[in-house]
CSV table of C-alpha atoms in Angstrom, one decimal:
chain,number,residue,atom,x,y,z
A,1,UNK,CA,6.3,-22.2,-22.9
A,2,UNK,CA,5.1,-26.1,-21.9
A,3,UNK,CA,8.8,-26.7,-21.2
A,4,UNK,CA,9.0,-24.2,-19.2
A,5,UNK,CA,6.0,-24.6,-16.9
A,6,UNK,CA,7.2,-28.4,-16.3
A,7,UNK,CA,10.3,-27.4,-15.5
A,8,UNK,CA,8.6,-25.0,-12.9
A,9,UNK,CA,6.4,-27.5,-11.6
A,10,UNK,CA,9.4,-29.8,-10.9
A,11,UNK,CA,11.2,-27.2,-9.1
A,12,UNK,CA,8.4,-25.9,-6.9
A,13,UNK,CA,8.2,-30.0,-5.9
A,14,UNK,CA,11.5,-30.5,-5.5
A,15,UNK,CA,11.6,-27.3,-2.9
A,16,UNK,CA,8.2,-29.0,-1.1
A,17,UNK,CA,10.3,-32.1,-0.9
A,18,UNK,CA,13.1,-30.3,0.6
A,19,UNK,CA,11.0,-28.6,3.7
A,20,UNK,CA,12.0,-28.8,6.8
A,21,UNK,CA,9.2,-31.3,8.6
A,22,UNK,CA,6.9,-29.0,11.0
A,23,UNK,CA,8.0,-31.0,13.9
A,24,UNK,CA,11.9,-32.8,15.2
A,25,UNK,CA,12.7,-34.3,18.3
A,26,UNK,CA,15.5,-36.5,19.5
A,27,UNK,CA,15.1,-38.3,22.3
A,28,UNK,CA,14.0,-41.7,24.1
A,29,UNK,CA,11.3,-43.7,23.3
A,30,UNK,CA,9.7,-46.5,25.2
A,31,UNK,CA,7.1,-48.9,24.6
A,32,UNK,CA,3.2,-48.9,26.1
A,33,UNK,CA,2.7,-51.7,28.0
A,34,UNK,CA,0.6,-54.8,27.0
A,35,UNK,CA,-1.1,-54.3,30.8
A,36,UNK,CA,-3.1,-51.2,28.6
A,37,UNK,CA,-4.2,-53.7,26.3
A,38,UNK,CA,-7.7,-52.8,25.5
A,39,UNK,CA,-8.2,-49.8,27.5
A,40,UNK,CA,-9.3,-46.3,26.4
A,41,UNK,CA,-6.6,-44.2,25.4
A,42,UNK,CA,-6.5,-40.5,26.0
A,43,UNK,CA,-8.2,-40.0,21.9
A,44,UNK,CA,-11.1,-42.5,23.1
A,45,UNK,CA,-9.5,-45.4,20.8
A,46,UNK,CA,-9.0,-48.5,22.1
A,47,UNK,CA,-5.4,-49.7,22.3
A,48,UNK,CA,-4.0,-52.4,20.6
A,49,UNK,CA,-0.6,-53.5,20.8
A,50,UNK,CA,-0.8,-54.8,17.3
A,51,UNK,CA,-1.5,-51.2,16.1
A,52,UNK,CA,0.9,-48.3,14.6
A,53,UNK,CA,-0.2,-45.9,17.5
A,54,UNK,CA,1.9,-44.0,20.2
A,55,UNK,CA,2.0,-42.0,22.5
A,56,UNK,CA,3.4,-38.2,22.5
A,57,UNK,CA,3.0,-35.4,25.2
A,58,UNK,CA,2.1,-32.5,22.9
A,59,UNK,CA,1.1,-33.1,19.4
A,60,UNK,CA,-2.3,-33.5,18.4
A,61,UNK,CA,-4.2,-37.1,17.9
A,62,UNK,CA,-4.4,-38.0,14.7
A,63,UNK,CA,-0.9,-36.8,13.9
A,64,UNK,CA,1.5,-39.3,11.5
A,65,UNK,CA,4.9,-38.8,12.7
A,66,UNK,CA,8.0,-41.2,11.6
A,67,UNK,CA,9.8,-42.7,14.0
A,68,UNK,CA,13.5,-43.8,13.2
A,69,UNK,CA,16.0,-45.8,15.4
A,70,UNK,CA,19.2,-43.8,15.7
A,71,UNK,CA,21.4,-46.8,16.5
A,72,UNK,CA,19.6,-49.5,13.4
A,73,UNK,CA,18.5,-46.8,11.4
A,74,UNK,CA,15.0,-48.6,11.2
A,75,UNK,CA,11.7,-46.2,10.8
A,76,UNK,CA,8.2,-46.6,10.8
A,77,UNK,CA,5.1,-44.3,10.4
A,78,UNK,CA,2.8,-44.0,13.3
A,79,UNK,CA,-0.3,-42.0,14.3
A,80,UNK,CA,-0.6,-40.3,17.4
A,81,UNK,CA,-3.4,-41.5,19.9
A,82,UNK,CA,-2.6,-41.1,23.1
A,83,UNK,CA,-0.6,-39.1,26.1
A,84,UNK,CA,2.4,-39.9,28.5
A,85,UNK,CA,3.1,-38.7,31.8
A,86,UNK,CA,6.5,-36.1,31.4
A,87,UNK,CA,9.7,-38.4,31.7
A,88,UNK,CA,12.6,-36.6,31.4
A,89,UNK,CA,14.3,-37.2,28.1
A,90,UNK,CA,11.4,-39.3,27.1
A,91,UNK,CA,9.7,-37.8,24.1
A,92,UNK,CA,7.3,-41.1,22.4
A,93,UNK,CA,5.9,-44.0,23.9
A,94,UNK,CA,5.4,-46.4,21.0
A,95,UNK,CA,2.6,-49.4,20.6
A,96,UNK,CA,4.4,-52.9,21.2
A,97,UNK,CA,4.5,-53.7,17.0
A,98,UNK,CA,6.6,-50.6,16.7
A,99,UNK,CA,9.2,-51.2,19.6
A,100,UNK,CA,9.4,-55.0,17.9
A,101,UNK,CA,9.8,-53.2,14.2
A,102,UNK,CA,12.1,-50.7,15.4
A,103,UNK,CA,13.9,-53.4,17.3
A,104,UNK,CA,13.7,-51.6,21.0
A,105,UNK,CA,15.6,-53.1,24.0
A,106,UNK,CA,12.8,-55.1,26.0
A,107,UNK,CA,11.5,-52.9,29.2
A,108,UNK,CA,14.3,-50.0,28.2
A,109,UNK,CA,14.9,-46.8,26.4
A,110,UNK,CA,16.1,-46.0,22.6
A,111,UNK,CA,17.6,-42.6,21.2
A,112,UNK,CA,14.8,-42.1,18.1
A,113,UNK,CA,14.2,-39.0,16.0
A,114,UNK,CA,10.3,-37.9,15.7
A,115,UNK,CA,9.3,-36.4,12.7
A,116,UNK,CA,6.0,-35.4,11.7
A,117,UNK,CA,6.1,-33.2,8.2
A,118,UNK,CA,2.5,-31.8,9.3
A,119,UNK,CA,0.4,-31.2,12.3
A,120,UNK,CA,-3.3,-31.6,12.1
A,121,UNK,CA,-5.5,-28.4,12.7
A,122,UNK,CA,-2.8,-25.7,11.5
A,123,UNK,CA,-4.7,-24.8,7.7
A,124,UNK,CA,-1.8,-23.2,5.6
A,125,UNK,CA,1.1,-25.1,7.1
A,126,UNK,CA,-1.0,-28.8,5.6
A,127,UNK,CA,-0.7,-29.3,2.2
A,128,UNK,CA,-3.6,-30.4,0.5
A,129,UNK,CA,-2.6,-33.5,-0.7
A,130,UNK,CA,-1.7,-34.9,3.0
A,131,UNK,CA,-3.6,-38.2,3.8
A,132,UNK,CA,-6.7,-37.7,6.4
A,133,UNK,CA,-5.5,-39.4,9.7
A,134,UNK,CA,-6.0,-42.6,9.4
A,135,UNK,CA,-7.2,-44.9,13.3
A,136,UNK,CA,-4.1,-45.9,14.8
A,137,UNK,CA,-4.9,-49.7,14.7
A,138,UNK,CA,-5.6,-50.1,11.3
A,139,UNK,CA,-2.9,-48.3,9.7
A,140,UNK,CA,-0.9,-50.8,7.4
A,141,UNK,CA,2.5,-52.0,8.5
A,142,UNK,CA,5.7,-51.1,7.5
A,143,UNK,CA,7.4,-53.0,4.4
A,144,UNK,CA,9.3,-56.0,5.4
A,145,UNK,CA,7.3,-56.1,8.8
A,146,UNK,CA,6.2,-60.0,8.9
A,147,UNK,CA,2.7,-59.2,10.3
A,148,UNK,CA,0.7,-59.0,12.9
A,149,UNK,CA,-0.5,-62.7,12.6
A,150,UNK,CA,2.8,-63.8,14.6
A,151,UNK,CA,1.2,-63.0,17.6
A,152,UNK,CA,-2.5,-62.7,17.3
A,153,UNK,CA,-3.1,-61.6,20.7
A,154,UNK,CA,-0.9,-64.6,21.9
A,155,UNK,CA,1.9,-63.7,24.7
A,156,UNK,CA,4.9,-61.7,23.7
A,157,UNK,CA,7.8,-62.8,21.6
A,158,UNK,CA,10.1,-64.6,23.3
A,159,UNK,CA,12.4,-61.4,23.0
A,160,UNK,CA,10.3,-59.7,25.3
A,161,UNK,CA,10.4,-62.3,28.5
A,162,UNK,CA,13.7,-63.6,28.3
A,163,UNK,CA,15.7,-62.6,31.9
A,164,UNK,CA,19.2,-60.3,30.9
A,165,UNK,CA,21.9,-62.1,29.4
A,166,UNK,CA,24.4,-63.4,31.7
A,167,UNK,CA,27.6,-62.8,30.3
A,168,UNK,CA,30.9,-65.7,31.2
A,169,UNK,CA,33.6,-63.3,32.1
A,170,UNK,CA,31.8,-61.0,34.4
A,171,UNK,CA,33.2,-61.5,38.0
A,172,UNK,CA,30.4,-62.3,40.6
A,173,UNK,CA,29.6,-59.6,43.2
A,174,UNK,CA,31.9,-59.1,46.1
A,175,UNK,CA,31.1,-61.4,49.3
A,176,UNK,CA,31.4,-59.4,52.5
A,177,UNK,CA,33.7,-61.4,55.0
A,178,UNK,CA,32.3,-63.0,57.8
A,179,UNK,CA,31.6,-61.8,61.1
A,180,UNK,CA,34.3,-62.4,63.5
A,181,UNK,CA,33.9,-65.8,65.7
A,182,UNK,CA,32.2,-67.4,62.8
């Protein structure tokens, strides 16, 4: 009978595991500005750009969602904290430790995935082992992530203010011709 109860156990985890998350979304993410640096966000948390926060137009605060790259495959776990204005196509705004973990193009747009396998606030759907929401800005970082001490509230990478490349065989704009009598 013992066997037999394991082996039920096992299965009845390995169909949890298996559950489709209670929220998808493909899309583009951007990054919140370091202008918002200390300000109130929509929760009443202060943002930090050193935090694991974001920004999302309709789940709850204190949501964890994961966050993965689609083009570098990278992911990281954030907590919900804040709204957006509607951008078409735009579906997270990220704190600036997650663009720089998940590698986002400065001052542009990445195709991510949002996952989140359970919203706050809906009972039955939660299971009860899920973490309680942990504040945005002290949520530990991803593995492999060297650390907020890199920039301790020091400017941005150098990433992040460097003009576009300027690539050699790229012919230079047309000239118009001048005016006639010149």
């Amino acid at each position: 009978m013992k066997p037999f109860f394991r082996l039920a156990v096992l299965f009845a985890a390995l169909l949890a595991s298996c559950a489709r998350p209670a929220y998808e979304q493909r899309g583009y993410a951007s990054y919140i500005a370091d202008q918002y640096a200390g300000h109130h966000t929509s929760s009443g948390e202060i943002y930090y750009p050193q935090g694991w926060t974001a920004a999302h137009n309709t789940l709850p605060f204190g949501t964890q969602v994961k966050v993965k790259n689609n083009y570098n495959g990278r992911s990281v776990n954030l907590t919900v904290n804040d709204r957006f204005p509607n951008y078409p196509g735009r579906v997270i705004n990220v704190s600036r430790a997650a663009a720089e973990y998940l590698q986002l193009p400065p001052y542009q747009l990445a195709d991510v995935t949002v996952t989140a396998k359970t919203i706050p606030g809906y009972g039955a759907a939660q299971p009860a082992s899920a973490p309680p929401p942990q504040p945005g800005y002290s949520a530990a970082p991803p593995q492999g992530y060297p650390g907020t001490t890199a920039y301790p509230s020091g400017p941005p990478p150098a990433t992040y203010s460097q003009p576009p490349p300027v690539y050699p065989n790229t012919p230079p704009p047309p000239v118009s011709p001048p005016p006639p009598g010149y």
